Amino acid sequence: MCGGFTCSKNALIALNILYVMIGFLLIGVGVYARAASIVTNLPIVGGILACGVILILISMLGLAGAVKHHQVMLFFYMIILFMLFLIQFSIASSCLAVNEEQQQQFAEQGWNTVPPELRKQVQDSFLCCGFNATSAAEAGPSCELINKECCMDSKDDPSCHCGPCGPLLEDKIDYAFKLCGGLGIFFSFTEFVGVWLTVRYRNQKDPRGLPSAFL
């Protein structure tokens, strides 16, 4: 069984290289989730993206500490990584626990805060008006052009208008939450393994006997 100093060192280095790749993957997933949901103000998805950035920075600290067997670096690395595990696990669990109604509430909040240009872009792309039936009714003249495109086959029907955008975005928003939540929980457990391996590595003495290798 792998239990020596060199094996623990190489395992910790390899794990931190994996963390760098996981960090970039989480960033990519977060960016994709925001793009897929169109509505950019999804705070939980943003939390997953932030975890990816922090994980990359922490892994750099872990790599330096593992190579040098630096007790102080490894201590702070272990503490920060454990805190990140708790935060990422909580955020990922929240992503999976959010129901459809809550997803729509988050998305509507985002819809109301994004610039009008982005709302117009969404409406033009999906041929819809407003986020829900209420906002579509309040849109008034801002939906006149898009309504003409929706009602090309019903020009003589004055009641014809485009439907709301919310239902059209529902599947994309749900997919974004589930994707972030699933990956976040899976990779959070690898961080717990990193904490355990760091504790073990810190308590092993460098057989080369370097003065800075063990305090």
Tab-separated table of C-alpha atoms in Angstrom:
chain	number	residue	atom	x	y	z
A	1	MET	CA	0.000	0.000	0.000
A	2	CYS	CA	1.230	3.483	-0.813
A	3	GLY	CA	2.092	5.061	2.521
A	4	GLY	CA	5.614	6.475	2.227
A	5	PHE	CA	6.713	10.081	2.133
A	6	THR	CA	7.497	10.128	-1.592
A	7	CYS	CA	4.235	8.430	-2.492
A	8	SER	CA	2.192	10.894	-0.404
A	9	LYS	CA	4.078	13.814	-1.941
A	10	ASN	CA	3.500	12.640	-5.515
A	11	ALA	CA	-0.148	11.866	-4.774
A	12	LEU	CA	-0.716	15.375	-3.364
A	13	ILE	CA	1.022	16.983	-6.344
A	14	ALA	CA	-1.078	14.933	-8.774
A	15	LEU	CA	-4.255	15.783	-6.861
A	16	ASN	CA	-3.533	19.513	-7.064
A	17	ILE	CA	-2.882	19.262	-10.787
A	18	LEU	CA	-6.291	17.591	-10.988
A	19	TYR	CA	-7.752	20.483	-8.967
A	20	VAL	CA	-6.446	22.955	-11.549
A	21	MET	CA	-8.268	21.044	-14.290
A	22	ILE	CA	-11.400	20.763	-12.127
A	23	GLY	CA	-11.272	24.515	-11.469
A	24	PHE	CA	-11.201	25.280	-15.186
A	25	LEU	CA	-14.006	22.765	-15.724
A	26	LEU	CA	-16.177	24.430	-13.053
A	27	ILE	CA	-15.491	27.832	-14.616
A	28	GLY	CA	-16.449	26.473	-18.021
A	29	VAL	CA	-19.631	24.911	-16.636
A	30	GLY	CA	-20.558	28.153	-14.860
A	31	VAL	CA	-20.026	30.209	-18.003
A	32	TYR	CA	-21.992	27.711	-20.090
A	33	ALA	CA	-24.806	27.639	-17.526
A	34	ARG	CA	-25.124	31.404	-17.631
A	35	ALA	CA	-25.053	31.440	-21.423
A	36	ALA	CA	-27.533	28.576	-21.673
A	37	SER	CA	-29.957	30.194	-19.286
A	38	ILE	CA	-29.662	33.512	-21.180
A	39	VAL	CA	-30.725	35.368	-18.036
A	40	THR	CA	-27.335	36.150	-16.528
A	41	ASN	CA	-28.220	36.932	-12.939
A	42	LEU	CA	-28.356	33.416	-11.481
A	43	PRO	CA	-26.483	33.837	-8.154
A	44	ILE	CA	-26.165	30.138	-7.306
A	45	VAL	CA	-24.581	29.404	-10.679
A	46	GLY	CA	-22.252	32.330	-10.050
A	47	GLY	CA	-21.216	30.693	-6.777
A	48	ILE	CA	-20.094	27.554	-8.624
A	49	LEU	CA	-18.067	29.722	-11.014
A	50	ALA	CA	-16.412	31.497	-8.074
A	51	CYS	CA	-15.552	28.127	-6.481
A	52	GLY	CA	-13.727	27.191	-9.686
A	53	VAL	CA	-11.586	30.331	-9.572
A	54	ILE	CA	-10.791	29.880	-5.870
A	55	LEU	CA	-9.948	26.198	-6.385
A	56	ILE	CA	-7.330	27.091	-9.011
A	57	LEU	CA	-5.693	29.607	-6.659
A	58	ILE	CA	-5.723	27.160	-3.747
A	59	SER	CA	-4.256	24.372	-5.877
A	60	MET	CA	-1.273	26.617	-6.673
A	61	LEU	CA	-0.678	27.010	-2.937
A	62	GLY	CA	-1.028	23.265	-2.488
A	63	LEU	CA	1.462	22.528	-5.258
A	64	ALA	CA	4.053	24.832	-3.715
A	65	GLY	CA	3.511	23.373	-0.253
A	66	ALA	CA	3.688	19.790	-1.524
A	67	VAL	CA	6.906	20.302	-3.487
A	68	LYS	CA	8.672	22.056	-0.588
A	69	HIS	CA	6.932	20.096	2.223
A	70	HIS	CA	6.335	23.528	3.740
A	71	GLN	CA	4.381	23.108	6.962
A	72	VAL	CA	2.856	26.609	7.017
A	73	MET	CA	1.738	26.474	3.372
A	74	LEU	CA	0.246	23.021	3.847
A	75	PHE	CA	-1.579	24.121	6.998
A	76	PHE	CA	-3.280	27.091	5.328
A	77	TYR	CA	-3.916	25.011	2.207
A	78	MET	CA	-5.636	22.348	4.302
A	79	ILE	CA	-7.832	24.854	6.167
A	80	ILE	CA	-8.859	26.817	3.057
A	81	LEU	CA	-9.521	23.633	1.067
A	82	PHE	CA	-11.798	22.299	3.805
A	83	MET	CA	-13.718	25.593	3.897
A	84	LEU	CA	-14.046	25.483	0.108
A	85	PHE	CA	-15.364	21.921	0.366
A	86	LEU	CA	-18.109	23.081	2.748
A	87	ILE	CA	-19.020	26.084	0.586
A	88	GLN	CA	-19.001	24.181	-2.697
A	89	PHE	CA	-20.994	21.293	-1.271
A	90	SER	CA	-23.597	23.722	0.115
A	91	ILE	CA	-23.926	25.636	-3.159
A	92	ALA	CA	-24.101	22.464	-5.248
A	93	SER	CA	-26.756	21.012	-2.939
A	94	SER	CA	-28.730	24.248	-3.280
A	95	CYS	CA	-28.565	23.977	-7.074
A	96	LEU	CA	-30.067	20.494	-6.947
A	97	ALA	CA	-32.652	21.433	-4.303
A	98	VAL	CA	-34.079	24.435	-6.182
A	99	ASN	CA	-37.525	23.609	-7.566
A	100	GLU	CA	-39.043	24.927	-10.790
A	101	GLU	CA	-40.893	27.760	-9.074
A	102	GLN	CA	-37.729	28.993	-7.353
A	103	GLN	CA	-35.802	28.717	-10.615
A	104	GLN	CA	-38.370	30.927	-12.296
A	105	GLN	CA	-38.141	33.442	-9.449
A	106	PHE	CA	-34.353	33.614	-9.806
A	107	ALA	CA	-34.650	33.927	-13.565
A	108	GLU	CA	-37.312	36.653	-13.353
A	109	GLN	CA	-35.130	38.636	-10.959
A	110	GLY	CA	-32.327	38.353	-13.476
A	111	TRP	CA	-34.632	39.360	-16.313
A	112	ASN	CA	-35.632	42.514	-14.464
A	113	THR	CA	-32.031	43.548	-13.772
A	114	VAL	CA	-30.324	42.892	-17.118
A	115	PRO	CA	-29.988	45.756	-19.651
A	116	PRO	CA	-32.872	46.300	-22.096
A	117	GLU	CA	-30.538	45.413	-24.971
A	118	LEU	CA	-30.097	41.887	-23.624
A	119	ARG	CA	-33.841	41.449	-23.096
A	120	LYS	CA	-34.413	42.558	-26.694
A	121	GLN	CA	-31.786	40.076	-27.876
A	122	VAL	CA	-33.556	37.238	-26.055
A	123	GLN	CA	-36.941	38.292	-27.406
A	124	ASP	CA	-35.599	38.443	-30.961
A	125	SER	CA	-33.898	35.046	-30.619
A	126	PHE	CA	-36.886	33.196	-29.155
A	127	LEU	CA	-39.674	35.296	-30.737
A	128	CYS	CA	-41.217	36.073	-27.371
A	129	CYS	CA	-42.233	39.153	-25.396
A	130	GLY	CA	-41.588	39.785	-21.696
A	131	PHE	CA	-40.682	37.140	-19.146
A	132	ASN	CA	-44.234	36.135	-18.226
A	133	ALA	CA	-47.768	37.015	-19.275
A	134	THR	CA	-47.862	40.026	-16.931
A	135	SER	CA	-44.616	41.555	-18.157
A	136	ALA	CA	-45.613	40.876	-21.766
A	137	ALA	CA	-48.833	42.832	-21.251
A	138	GLU	CA	-46.883	45.703	-19.714
A	139	ALA	CA	-44.286	45.762	-22.502
A	140	GLY	CA	-46.574	47.743	-24.779
A	141	PRO	CA	-44.865	49.387	-27.771
A	142	SER	CA	-41.536	47.660	-27.056
A	143	CYS	CA	-42.989	44.402	-28.409
A	144	GLU	CA	-44.665	45.778	-31.507
A	145	LEU	CA	-41.919	44.706	-33.921
A	146	ILE	CA	-41.504	41.228	-32.486
A	147	ASN	CA	-45.296	40.754	-32.421
A	148	LYS	CA	-45.388	41.426	-36.147
A	149	GLU	CA	-42.954	38.554	-36.708
A	150	CYS	CA	-44.959	36.224	-34.484
A	151	CYS	CA	-48.230	37.138	-36.199
A	152	MET	CA	-47.166	37.084	-39.838
A	153	ASP	CA	-49.791	34.424	-40.530
A	154	SER	CA	-52.449	36.214	-38.464
A	155	LYS	CA	-52.143	39.813	-39.551
A	156	ASP	CA	-55.899	40.346	-39.379
A	157	ASP	CA	-56.147	39.167	-35.780
A	158	PRO	CA	-55.653	42.200	-33.466
A	159	SER	CA	-55.361	39.956	-30.414
A	160	CYS	CA	-52.394	38.050	-31.803
A	161	HIS	CA	-49.146	38.559	-29.887
A	162	CYS	CA	-45.960	36.713	-28.977
A	163	GLY	CA	-45.931	34.477	-25.934
A	164	PRO	CA	-43.748	35.171	-22.852
A	165	CYS	CA	-40.071	34.133	-22.773
A	166	GLY	CA	-40.137	32.439	-19.355
A	167	PRO	CA	-41.626	29.090	-20.467
A	168	LEU	CA	-39.229	28.953	-23.422
A	169	LEU	CA	-36.200	29.366	-21.113
A	170	GLU	CA	-37.448	26.980	-18.427
A	171	ASP	CA	-35.670	23.856	-19.710
A	172	LYS	CA	-32.381	25.684	-20.244
A	173	ILE	CA	-32.444	27.179	-16.741
A	174	ASP	CA	-33.264	23.810	-15.164
A	175	TYR	CA	-30.419	22.143	-17.084
A	176	ALA	CA	-27.996	24.838	-15.930
A	177	PHE	CA	-28.868	24.299	-12.265
A	178	LYS	CA	-28.697	20.493	-12.492
A	179	LEU	CA	-25.394	20.544	-14.361
A	180	CYS	CA	-23.737	22.878	-11.864
A	181	GLY	CA	-25.154	21.016	-8.883
A	182	GLY	CA	-24.133	17.556	-10.053
A	183	LEU	CA	-20.570	18.484	-10.958
A	184	GLY	CA	-20.183	20.621	-7.848
A	185	ILE	CA	-21.105	17.786	-5.477
A	186	PHE	CA	-18.971	15.225	-7.322
A	187	PHE	CA	-15.828	17.338	-7.263
A	188	SER	CA	-16.363	18.614	-3.711
A	189	PHE	CA	-15.628	15.114	-2.394
A	190	THR	CA	-12.240	15.127	-4.133
A	191	GLU	CA	-11.420	18.201	-2.036
A	192	PHE	CA	-12.181	16.242	1.134
A	193	VAL	CA	-9.698	13.606	-0.065
A	194	GLY	CA	-7.175	16.411	-0.523
A	195	VAL	CA	-7.638	17.548	3.090
A	196	TRP	CA	-7.087	14.004	4.380
A	197	LEU	CA	-3.984	13.523	2.219
A	198	THR	CA	-2.526	16.867	3.331
A	199	VAL	CA	-2.949	15.994	7.028
A	200	ARG	CA	-1.177	12.720	6.426
A	201	TYR	CA	1.624	14.288	4.374
A	202	ARG	CA	2.296	17.031	6.944
A	203	ASN	CA	2.903	14.427	9.663
A	204	GLN	CA	5.473	12.495	7.625
A	205	LYS	CA	9.182	13.282	7.946
A	206	ASP	CA	11.283	13.870	4.860
A	207	PRO	CA	13.796	10.977	4.733
A	208	ARG	CA	16.384	13.307	3.203
A	209	GLY	CA	16.529	15.145	6.502
A	210	LEU	CA	16.382	18.688	5.141
A	211	PRO	CA	16.122	21.293	7.924
A	212	SER	CA	13.143	23.000	6.277
A	213	ALA	CA	11.312	19.780	5.520
A	214	PHE	CA	9.773	19.192	8.922
A	215	LEU	CA	9.237	21.574	11.844
